[in-house]
């Protein structure tokens, strides 16, 4: 999966999920609370997400903005 700019997922009424079964690349991946993303390997992207909810290291933890 390759996105030209960003992959942005956000909370819906029941949360949500995105499962990618191959390589993933984008300039930015932004994954908000209650949304799960799964990748077989570390995506080639700058990642903003809650560190404890994302399966790989994030570049910027979304929880920093909640304080």
Tab-separated table of N, CA and C in Angstrom:
chain	number	residue	atom	x	y	z
A	1	UNK	N	0.842	-1.152	0.000
A	1	UNK	CA	0.000	0.000	0.000
A	1	UNK	C	0.895	1.223	0.000
A	2	UNK	N	0.663	2.125	-0.934
A	2	UNK	CA	1.446	3.359	-0.975
A	2	UNK	C	0.499	4.540	-1.120
A	3	UNK	N	0.594	5.457	-0.178
A	3	UNK	CA	-0.221	6.668	-0.220
A	3	UNK	C	0.661	7.828	-0.665
A	4	UNK	N	0.119	8.662	-1.492
A	4	UNK	CA	0.902	9.798	-1.991
A	4	UNK	C	1.304	10.726	-0.845
A	5	UNK	N	0.373	11.016	0.059
A	5	UNK	CA	0.654	11.948	1.152
A	5	UNK	C	0.539	11.298	2.525
A	6	UNK	N	-0.670	10.896	2.918
A	6	UNK	CA	-0.855	10.424	4.288
A	6	UNK	C	-1.915	9.334	4.384
A	7	UNK	N	-1.788	8.538	5.428
A	7	UNK	CA	-2.818	7.592	5.837
A	7	UNK	C	-3.324	8.117	7.174
A	8	UNK	N	-4.576	8.535	7.203
A	8	UNK	CA	-5.146	9.122	8.407
A	8	UNK	C	-6.373	8.315	8.795
A	9	UNK	N	-6.366	7.803	9.990
A	9	UNK	CA	-7.482	7.027	10.502
A	9	UNK	C	-7.954	7.673	11.789
A	10	UNK	N	-9.244	7.660	12.010
A	10	UNK	CA	-9.767	8.315	13.199
A	10	UNK	C	-10.890	7.507	13.804
A	11	UNK	N	-11.187	7.827	15.034
A	11	UNK	CA	-12.188	7.107	15.812
A	11	UNK	C	-13.579	7.307	15.238
A	12	UNK	N	-14.292	6.220	15.081
A	12	UNK	CA	-15.695	6.270	14.712
A	12	UNK	C	-16.532	5.882	15.917
A	13	UNK	N	-17.780	5.573	15.705
A	13	UNK	CA	-18.652	5.180	16.810
A	13	UNK	C	-18.133	3.939	17.534
A	14	UNK	N	-17.586	3.001	16.790
A	14	UNK	CA	-17.097	1.754	17.374
A	14	UNK	C	-15.609	1.564	17.160
A	15	UNK	N	-14.876	2.640	16.960
A	15	UNK	CA	-13.458	2.510	16.655
A	15	UNK	C	-13.299	2.069	15.213
A	16	UNK	N	-12.253	1.372	14.913
A	16	UNK	CA	-12.038	0.890	13.564
A	16	UNK	C	-10.693	0.215	13.461
A	17	UNK	N	-10.397	-0.294	12.272
A	17	UNK	CA	-9.112	-0.945	12.063
A	17	UNK	C	-8.734	-0.911	10.593
A	18	UNK	N	-7.430	-1.005	10.352
A	18	UNK	CA	-6.868	-1.101	9.016
A	18	UNK	C	-5.803	-2.179	9.072
A	19	UNK	N	-5.916	-3.183	8.205
A	19	UNK	CA	-4.921	-4.247	8.134
A	19	UNK	C	-4.278	-4.205	6.759
A	20	UNK	N	-2.957	-4.071	6.744
A	20	UNK	CA	-2.196	-4.060	5.499
A	20	UNK	C	-1.360	-5.333	5.483
A	21	UNK	N	-1.405	-6.076	4.381
A	21	UNK	CA	-0.724	-7.370	4.319
A	21	UNK	C	0.563	-7.331	3.503
A	22	UNK	N	0.975	-6.138	3.078
A	22	UNK	CA	2.226	-5.976	2.340
A	22	UNK	C	2.957	-4.753	2.862
A	23	UNK	N	3.907	-4.267	2.094
A	23	UNK	CA	4.659	-3.082	2.489
A	23	UNK	C	3.738	-1.863	2.488
A	24	UNK	N	4.024	-0.922	3.383
A	24	UNK	CA	3.236	0.307	3.462
A	24	UNK	C	4.178	1.505	3.438
A	25	UNK	N	3.796	2.528	2.672
A	25	UNK	CA	4.600	3.745	2.589
A	25	UNK	C	3.691	4.951	2.425
A	26	UNK	N	4.060	6.025	3.107
A	26	UNK	CA	3.356	7.307	3.010
A	26	UNK	C	4.269	8.348	3.639
A	27	UNK	N	4.005	9.616	3.386
A	27	UNK	CA	4.786	10.644	4.063
A	27	UNK	C	4.440	10.660	5.547
A	28	UNK	N	3.147	10.437	5.875
A	28	UNK	CA	2.676	10.504	7.244
A	28	UNK	C	1.639	9.427	7.502
A	29	UNK	N	1.702	8.804	8.668
A	29	UNK	CA	0.625	7.945	9.158
A	29	UNK	C	0.165	8.541	10.473
A	30	UNK	N	-1.127	8.845	10.550
A	30	UNK	CA	-1.702	9.401	11.779
A	30	UNK	C	-2.817	8.485	12.222
A	31	UNK	N	-2.644	7.889	13.385
A	31	UNK	CA	-3.584	6.899	13.909
A	31	UNK	C	-4.074	7.371	15.267
A	32	UNK	N	-5.357	7.685	15.375
A	32	UNK	CA	-5.903	8.239	16.607
A	32	UNK	C	-6.358	7.150	17.567
A	33	UNK	N	-6.784	7.589	18.729
A	33	UNK	CA	-7.269	6.698	19.779
A	33	UNK	C	-8.406	5.816	19.262
A	34	UNK	N	-8.448	4.597	19.732
A	34	UNK	CA	-9.504	3.617	19.415
A	34	UNK	C	-9.480	3.156	17.965
A	35	UNK	N	-8.393	3.372	17.263
A	35	UNK	CA	-8.273	2.865	15.900
A	35	UNK	C	-7.010	2.025	15.843
A	36	UNK	N	-7.107	0.826	15.338
A	36	UNK	CA	-5.968	-0.092	15.268
A	36	UNK	C	-5.482	-0.214	13.829
A	37	UNK	N	-4.168	-0.177	13.661
A	37	UNK	CA	-3.548	-0.415	12.352
A	37	UNK	C	-2.578	-1.574	12.509
A	38	UNK	N	-2.569	-2.459	11.530
A	38	UNK	CA	-1.651	-3.591	11.557
A	38	UNK	C	-0.883	-3.649	10.244
A	39	UNK	N	0.433	-3.828	10.364
A	39	UNK	CA	1.325	-3.925	9.210
A	39	UNK	C	2.264	-5.108	9.443
A	40	UNK	N	2.683	-5.812	8.384
A	40	UNK	CA	3.611	-6.930	8.574
A	40	UNK	C	5.030	-6.461	8.894
A	41	UNK	N	5.372	-5.251	8.512
A	41	UNK	CA	6.684	-4.677	8.794
A	41	UNK	C	6.517	-3.199	9.081
A	42	UNK	N	7.579	-2.572	9.572
A	42	UNK	CA	7.496	-1.155	9.920
A	42	UNK	C	7.209	-0.330	8.667
A	43	UNK	N	6.136	0.474	8.674
A	43	UNK	CA	5.820	1.300	7.512
A	43	UNK	C	6.899	2.357	7.277
A	44	UNK	N	7.118	2.694	6.031
A	44	UNK	CA	8.048	3.749	5.663
A	44	UNK	C	7.282	5.061	5.711
A	45	UNK	N	7.240	5.701	6.892
A	45	UNK	CA	6.459	6.915	7.083
A	45	UNK	C	6.837	7.561	8.409
A	46	UNK	N	6.510	8.836	8.551
A	46	UNK	CA	6.562	9.516	9.838
A	46	UNK	C	5.260	9.144	10.536
A	47	UNK	N	5.330	8.636	11.768
A	47	UNK	CA	4.152	8.079	12.425
A	47	UNK	C	3.778	8.896	13.661
A	48	UNK	N	2.516	9.328	13.694
A	48	UNK	CA	1.936	9.963	14.869
A	48	UNK	C	0.823	9.044	15.353
A	49	UNK	N	0.943	8.570	16.580
A	49	UNK	CA	-0.039	7.630	17.126
A	49	UNK	C	0.181	7.525	18.620
A	50	UNK	N	-0.751	6.894	19.316
A	50	UNK	CA	-0.517	6.562	20.712
A	50	UNK	C	0.444	5.384	20.734
A	51	UNK	N	1.581	5.583	21.357
A	51	UNK	CA	2.630	4.575	21.347
A	51	UNK	C	2.192	3.210	21.825
A	52	UNK	N	1.336	3.155	22.838
A	52	UNK	CA	0.913	1.853	23.370
A	52	UNK	C	-0.148	1.188	22.496
A	53	UNK	N	-0.746	1.905	21.558
A	53	UNK	CA	-1.748	1.313	20.662
A	53	UNK	C	-1.201	0.976	19.280
A	54	UNK	N	-0.003	1.438	18.965
A	54	UNK	CA	0.564	1.198	17.639
A	54	UNK	C	1.615	0.116	17.761
A	55	UNK	N	1.678	-0.782	16.802
A	55	UNK	CA	2.528	-1.960	16.946
A	55	UNK	C	4.023	-1.706	16.718
A	56	UNK	N	4.393	-0.527	16.225
A	56	UNK	CA	5.804	-0.184	16.014
A	56	UNK	C	6.113	1.113	16.756
A	57	UNK	N	7.389	1.438	16.879
A	57	UNK	CA	7.772	2.709	17.485
A	57	UNK	C	7.158	3.850	16.683
A	58	UNK	N	6.712	4.879	17.396
A	58	UNK	CA	6.134	6.050	16.743
A	58	UNK	C	7.134	7.198	16.803
A	59	UNK	N	7.017	8.132	15.865
A	59	UNK	CA	7.892	9.296	15.853
A	59	UNK	C	7.391	10.382	16.806
A	60	UNK	N	6.073	10.457	16.964
A	60	UNK	CA	5.459	11.435	17.857
A	60	UNK	C	4.252	10.786	18.510
A	61	UNK	N	4.244	10.753	19.834
A	61	UNK	CA	3.158	10.107	20.558
A	61	UNK	C	1.997	11.079	20.713
A	62	UNK	N	0.825	10.695	20.245
A	62	UNK	CA	-0.369	11.537	20.279
A	62	UNK	C	-0.722	11.963	21.704
A	63	UNK	N	-0.407	11.156	22.694
A	63	UNK	CA	-0.732	11.480	24.083
A	63	UNK	C	-0.029	12.739	24.562
A	64	UNK	N	1.053	13.138	23.919
A	64	UNK	CA	1.762	14.354	24.307
A	64	UNK	C	0.849	15.578	24.189
A	65	UNK	N	-0.092	15.539	23.258
A	65	UNK	CA	-0.977	16.672	23.015
A	65	UNK	C	-2.153	16.698	23.983
A	66	UNK	N	-2.401	15.613	24.690
A	66	UNK	CA	-3.521	15.514	25.590
A	66	UNK	C	-3.230	16.114	26.966
A	67	UNK	N	-1.983	16.386	27.251
A	67	UNK	CA	-1.594	16.894	28.573
A	67	UNK	C	-1.831	18.377	28.695
